[in-house]
Coordinates of C-alpha atoms (C1' of nucleotides) in Angstrom, one line a residue:
Chain L
M1 CA 27.1 79.7 51.3
S2 CA 31.1 78.1 51.7
T3 CA 33.9 81.2 51.4
A4 CA 35.3 78.5 49.5
T5 CA 38.8 79.4 51.0
K6 CA 42.2 78.1 49.3
R7 CA 44.2 76.5 51.8
M8 CA 47.4 78.3 51.1
N9 CA 50.2 77.8 53.4
K10 CA 53.1 79.9 53.7
S11 CA 55.7 78.7 51.0
D12 CA 52.9 78.8 48.4
L13 CA 52.6 82.5 49.2
K14 CA 56.3 83.0 49.4
L15 CA 56.7 81.3 45.8
I16 CA 53.7 83.6 44.2
A17 CA 56.1 86.4 45.7
V18 CA 58.9 85.6 43.8
L19 CA 56.8 84.8 40.9
E20 CA 55.2 88.2 41.1
R21 CA 58.0 90.0 41.7
T22 CA 60.1 88.3 38.7
G23 CA 57.1 88.7 36.5
G24 CA 58.4 86.1 34.2
F25 CA 59.0 82.2 33.6
A26 CA 61.2 80.4 36.2
S27 CA 62.0 76.6 36.8
A28 CA 62.0 75.0 40.6
Q29 CA 65.6 75.6 40.5
E30 CA 65.8 78.8 39.8
L31 CA 63.2 80.2 42.3
H32 CA 64.8 78.0 45.4
Q33 CA 68.0 79.5 44.3
I34 CA 66.0 83.4 44.6
L35 CA 64.3 82.4 47.4
R36 CA 67.8 81.3 49.0
R37 CA 69.7 84.5 47.9
E38 CA 67.3 86.3 49.6
G39 CA 68.1 84.7 52.8
D40 CA 65.2 82.4 53.2
G41 CA 65.8 78.5 54.4
I42 CA 62.9 76.8 52.3
G43 CA 64.0 73.5 51.4
L44 CA 64.1 72.7 47.1
T45 CA 60.8 69.5 48.3
T46 CA 59.1 72.1 49.8
V47 CA 59.5 74.7 46.5
Y48 CA 58.4 71.5 44.1
R49 CA 55.6 71.2 46.2
A50 CA 54.5 74.5 46.8
L51 CA 54.6 74.7 42.6
Q52 CA 52.9 71.6 42.5
S53 CA 50.2 72.3 44.3
L54 CA 49.5 76.0 42.7
V55 CA 49.5 74.5 39.4
D56 CA 46.8 71.9 41.0
D57 CA 45.1 75.3 41.8
K58 CA 45.9 77.1 38.6
I59 CA 47.4 79.6 40.7
V60 CA 50.4 79.2 38.2
D61 CA 50.9 78.4 34.8
L62 CA 53.4 75.5 33.9
L63 CA 55.3 75.3 30.6
R64 CA 58.4 73.2 29.5
R65 CA 61.8 75.0 28.0
E66 CA 63.1 73.3 25.1
D67 CA 65.3 71.1 27.4
G68 CA 62.4 69.7 29.2
E69 CA 62.7 71.5 32.0
A70 CA 59.5 72.4 33.9
I71 CA 59.0 76.4 34.1
Y72 CA 56.2 78.4 36.1
R73 CA 54.7 81.4 35.8
L74 CA 51.5 83.1 37.2
C75 CA 48.7 82.6 35.3
G76 CA 45.5 85.3 34.7
D77 CA 42.4 84.3 35.0
N78 CA 41.2 83.8 31.8
H79 CA 41.3 80.3 29.5
H80 CA 44.5 81.0 27.4
H81 CA 46.9 79.0 25.0
H82 CA 50.8 80.2 24.0
L83 CA 52.8 81.0 21.5
V84 CA 56.1 79.9 22.4
C85 CA 59.2 80.6 20.7
K86 CA 61.5 77.5 20.6
S87 CA 64.5 79.0 20.2
C88 CA 64.4 82.1 22.9
G89 CA 61.6 80.9 25.4
D90 CA 59.2 83.9 24.5
T91 CA 55.7 83.6 25.0
V92 CA 52.6 85.2 23.6
E93 CA 49.7 84.6 25.2
I94 CA 46.9 84.1 22.4
E95 CA 43.2 83.9 22.4
G96 CA 41.8 80.3 21.2
G97 CA 38.7 81.0 20.0
A98 CA 38.7 78.8 17.0
I99 CA 40.1 75.8 19.5
E100 CA 37.3 75.7 22.2
K101 CA 34.7 75.9 19.2
W102 CA 37.2 73.0 18.2
A103 CA 37.3 71.2 20.8
K104 CA 33.1 71.0 21.4
T105 CA 32.2 69.9 18.3
M106 CA 34.6 67.3 18.4
A107 CA 33.7 66.2 21.6
E108 CA 30.4 66.0 20.9
E109 CA 30.7 64.2 17.8
F110 CA 31.8 61.3 19.9
G111 CA 29.7 61.5 22.6
F112 CA 32.4 62.8 25.2
R113 CA 31.2 64.9 28.3
E114 CA 33.1 67.4 30.8
V115 CA 35.1 68.5 27.9
G116 CA 38.8 70.2 28.5
H117 CA 41.5 70.6 25.8
T118 CA 45.3 71.9 25.7
A119 CA 46.8 73.2 23.4
E120 CA 50.1 74.9 22.3
I121 CA 51.8 76.8 19.1
F122 CA 56.0 76.7 19.2
G123 CA 58.4 78.2 16.0
I124 CA 60.6 80.6 16.0
C125 CA 60.0 84.4 16.8
S126 CA 61.1 87.1 14.4
K127 CA 63.8 88.1 16.5
C128 CA 65.2 85.0 16.8
Chain F
M1 CA 75.6 70.6 -8.2
S2 CA 76.3 68.6 -5.6
T3 CA 73.8 66.2 -4.3
A4 CA 73.2 67.3 -1.3
T5 CA 73.4 63.7 -0.1
K6 CA 72.3 63.4 3.5
R7 CA 74.9 61.3 5.6
M8 CA 72.2 58.6 6.9
N9 CA 74.1 55.6 8.8
K10 CA 72.4 52.9 9.3
S11 CA 71.1 53.4 12.7
D12 CA 69.5 56.9 11.0
L13 CA 67.1 54.7 8.9
K14 CA 66.2 52.1 11.4
L15 CA 64.6 55.1 13.5
I16 CA 63.1 56.0 10.4
A17 CA 61.6 52.8 9.7
V18 CA 60.2 52.5 13.1
L19 CA 58.8 55.9 13.3
E20 CA 57.1 55.9 9.6
R21 CA 55.6 52.6 10.8
T22 CA 54.6 53.3 13.9
G23 CA 52.7 56.4 12.7
G24 CA 52.7 58.9 15.7
F25 CA 54.8 60.1 18.3
A26 CA 57.1 58.2 20.4
S27 CA 60.3 58.5 22.8
A28 CA 63.9 57.7 22.4
Q29 CA 63.2 54.7 25.3
E30 CA 60.0 53.8 23.0
L31 CA 61.7 53.8 20.4
H32 CA 64.4 51.7 21.5
Q33 CA 62.5 48.9 23.5
I34 CA 60.4 48.1 20.1
L35 CA 63.3 47.6 18.0
R36 CA 64.7 45.4 20.5
R37 CA 61.6 43.7 20.3
E38 CA 61.9 43.1 16.7
G39 CA 65.5 41.1 17.6
D40 CA 68.0 44.6 16.8
G41 CA 70.5 44.8 19.4
I42 CA 70.6 48.6 18.8
G43 CA 72.1 50.4 21.8
L44 CA 70.4 52.8 23.7
T45 CA 72.9 55.5 23.1
T46 CA 73.0 54.7 19.6
V47 CA 68.9 55.4 19.2
Y48 CA 69.9 59.1 20.8
R49 CA 72.6 60.0 18.7
A50 CA 70.2 58.7 15.7
L51 CA 67.5 60.7 17.1
Q52 CA 69.9 63.7 17.4
S53 CA 71.0 63.9 13.8
L54 CA 67.3 63.3 12.1
V55 CA 66.4 66.2 14.4
D56 CA 69.4 68.3 13.4
D57 CA 68.8 67.7 9.7
K58 CA 65.0 68.7 10.3
I59 CA 63.9 64.9 9.4
V60 CA 62.0 64.4 12.5
D61 CA 60.4 66.6 15.0
L62 CA 61.2 66.4 18.9
L63 CA 58.2 67.9 21.2
R64 CA 57.8 67.2 24.8
R65 CA 55.3 65.2 26.8
E66 CA 53.5 66.4 29.7
D67 CA 56.0 65.2 31.8
G68 CA 58.7 66.8 29.9
E69 CA 60.1 63.3 28.5
A70 CA 61.3 64.0 24.6
I71 CA 59.0 62.5 22.0
Y72 CA 59.5 62.5 18.6
R73 CA 58.2 62.2 14.8
L74 CA 59.1 62.2 11.5
C75 CA 58.7 65.8 9.9
G76 CA 55.9 66.3 7.9
D77 CA 53.8 63.2 8.7
N78 CA 50.2 64.8 8.4
H79 CA 49.5 64.5 12.0
H80 CA 46.1 63.9 13.6
H81 CA 44.7 64.7 17.5
H82 CA 43.6 62.9 20.2
L83 CA 40.0 63.0 22.2
V84 CA 40.8 61.1 25.4
C85 CA 38.6 59.7 28.1
K86 CA 39.7 60.9 31.1
S87 CA 38.1 57.7 32.6
C88 CA 38.9 55.0 30.7
G89 CA 41.6 56.0 28.5
D90 CA 39.9 55.5 25.5
T91 CA 41.3 57.5 22.4
V92 CA 39.6 58.8 19.2
E93 CA 41.8 60.1 16.9
I94 CA 40.6 63.1 14.8
E95 CA 41.2 65.8 12.3
G96 CA 42.6 68.8 13.5
G97 CA 41.4 71.1 9.9
A98 CA 40.9 73.9 12.2
I99 CA 43.4 74.3 14.4
E100 CA 46.5 73.5 11.6
K101 CA 44.8 77.0 10.3
W102 CA 44.2 78.6 13.8
A103 CA 47.8 77.9 14.8
K104 CA 49.5 79.1 11.1
T105 CA 47.2 82.1 11.0
M106 CA 48.6 83.0 15.1
A107 CA 52.1 82.4 14.6
E108 CA 52.1 84.0 11.0
E109 CA 50.2 87.3 13.1
F110 CA 53.2 87.5 15.5
G111 CA 55.7 86.5 12.9
F112 CA 56.8 83.1 13.7
R113 CA 57.9 80.5 11.2
E114 CA 58.5 76.8 11.3
V115 CA 55.6 76.7 13.2
G116 CA 54.3 73.0 14.9
H117 CA 51.6 72.4 17.4
T118 CA 50.4 70.3 19.7
A119 CA 46.4 70.1 20.7
E120 CA 44.8 67.3 23.0
I121 CA 41.0 67.3 24.0
F122 CA 40.1 65.1 27.0
G123 CA 36.9 64.4 29.1
I124 CA 34.0 61.7 29.8
C125 CA 33.3 59.0 26.6
S126 CA 29.8 58.0 26.1
K127 CA 30.7 54.6 28.0
C128 CA 31.8 56.1 30.9
Chain G
dC1 C1' 47.5 77.3 78.9
dA2 C1' 48.6 72.4 77.5
dC3 C1' 48.6 69.0 74.6
dA4 C1' 47.5 65.8 70.5
dA5 C1' 46.5 65.5 65.8
dA6 C1' 47.2 67.0 61.5
dA7 C1' 49.6 69.6 58.1
dA8 C1' 54.0 71.0 56.9
dT9 C1' 59.2 71.1 56.3
dG10 C1' 63.3 69.7 54.3
dG11 C1' 67.8 66.7 54.1
dA12 C1' 68.5 62.6 52.1
dA13 C1' 68.6 58.6 48.8
dA14 C1' 65.9 56.9 44.9
dT15 C1' 64.3 57.7 40.1
dG16 C1' 64.6 58.2 35.1
dA17 C1' 65.7 60.4 30.9
dT18 C1' 69.4 62.0 29.0
dT19 C1' 74.6 63.0 27.7
dA20 C1' 79.4 62.4 28.3
dT21 C1' 83.8 59.0 28.0
dC22 C1' 86.0 55.6 25.0
dA23 C1' 87.9 51.5 23.8
dT24 C1' 86.0 48.4 20.5
dT25 C1' 84.1 47.0 15.7
dT26 C1' 82.8 48.7 11.2
dT27 C1' 82.8 50.9 6.6
dC28 C1' 85.4 53.1 3.5
dA29 C1' 88.6 54.9 -0.3
dT30 C1' 92.7 54.0 -1.8
Chain J
dA1 C1' 95.0 44.2 2.2
dT2 C1' 94.8 48.7 5.3
dG3 C1' 94.9 52.7 7.6
dA4 C1' 92.1 56.5 8.8
dA5 C1' 87.5 58.0 10.1
dA6 C1' 82.9 57.2 11.4
dA7 C1' 79.9 54.3 14.1
dT8 C1' 78.5 51.8 18.4
dG9 C1' 77.3 50.4 22.5
dA10 C1' 78.5 49.6 27.5
dT11 C1' 79.6 52.1 31.7
dA12 C1' 79.3 56.2 34.2
dA13 C1' 77.7 60.4 35.1
dT14 C1' 74.4 64.6 35.4
dC15 C1' 70.1 66.8 36.3
dA16 C1' 65.6 67.4 37.6
dT17 C1' 62.1 65.5 40.0
dT18 C1' 60.2 62.5 43.2
dT19 C1' 60.3 59.3 47.5
dC20 C1' 60.6 58.5 52.2
dC21 C1' 60.5 60.1 56.7
dA22 C1' 62.1 62.0 60.6
dT23 C1' 61.2 66.3 63.1
dT24 C1' 58.9 70.9 63.5
dT25 C1' 55.4 73.7 63.3
dT26 C1' 50.4 75.2 63.5
dT27 C1' 46.2 74.2 64.9
dG28 C1' 41.7 72.8 67.1
dT29 C1' 40.1 71.7 71.6
dG30 C1' 39.2 71.4 76.7

DNA sequence: CACAAAAATGGAAATGATTATCATTTTCAT
DNA sequence: ATGAAAATGATAATCATTTCCATTTTTGTG
């Protein structure tokens, strides 16, 4: 059997490290600044590239701030959805049992296979 | 009692008209193009300004495409969701009763208000 | 070790949506 | 009619993200 090893280069690991350390969401620009501040001369291009590949590999989640800027964070392995506050950006991870079922049902009804889905809920949280 | 009349200028009304006619989401750029195509010489700046004020007045909803581009739709529009084929791009509009309920329930559970949501299903259609 | 091929890197320029400026035009109440 | 206020739109500015491309680093192989 194959080892299924992810090719992961230094930059990928650096980004993961920062995301682990900061523990929440951060934009590419912010992550770049953090690394710079720590003396790492990594280029902005590389930061974008690393994040892109981490997203592709489903190692980080990509969401959007209200102004459209992309924000990233490490994602747990289990599939979940988000409840996002439009005002402060606070996010709650929620289970989506109902959606899973809905998606599957709908897809079957129309003869689709290899089905996936996306779903987000947004609103204003109690604090705001 | 005051009439509480919304100040609404021609541009606002034009945008509302287009959104009513097209009936779904559209970006500022798309809305501008549609109006232009119809012979209206409205400027892009004005489109952005009108949309902004409609959002402020809670007459239209602002969401984000996956690439971060802002998309708008009339509030209270009873919206639908999409089932999209990853291969040929074919799209089916579907009702999302289950999601509506799920979104509302989840949001309430966590004390969110002014709640909206997005949901898409994707897969491979029977033709492909 | 040596060396060529492949992968990674990062600075600079390009892109594309959105916003700010500002001079001009339109609307409207008197 | 007329002056103030609102609306408009062309142009330029902003800002995140991508693309280009030349250079550096890593890696596999003899």
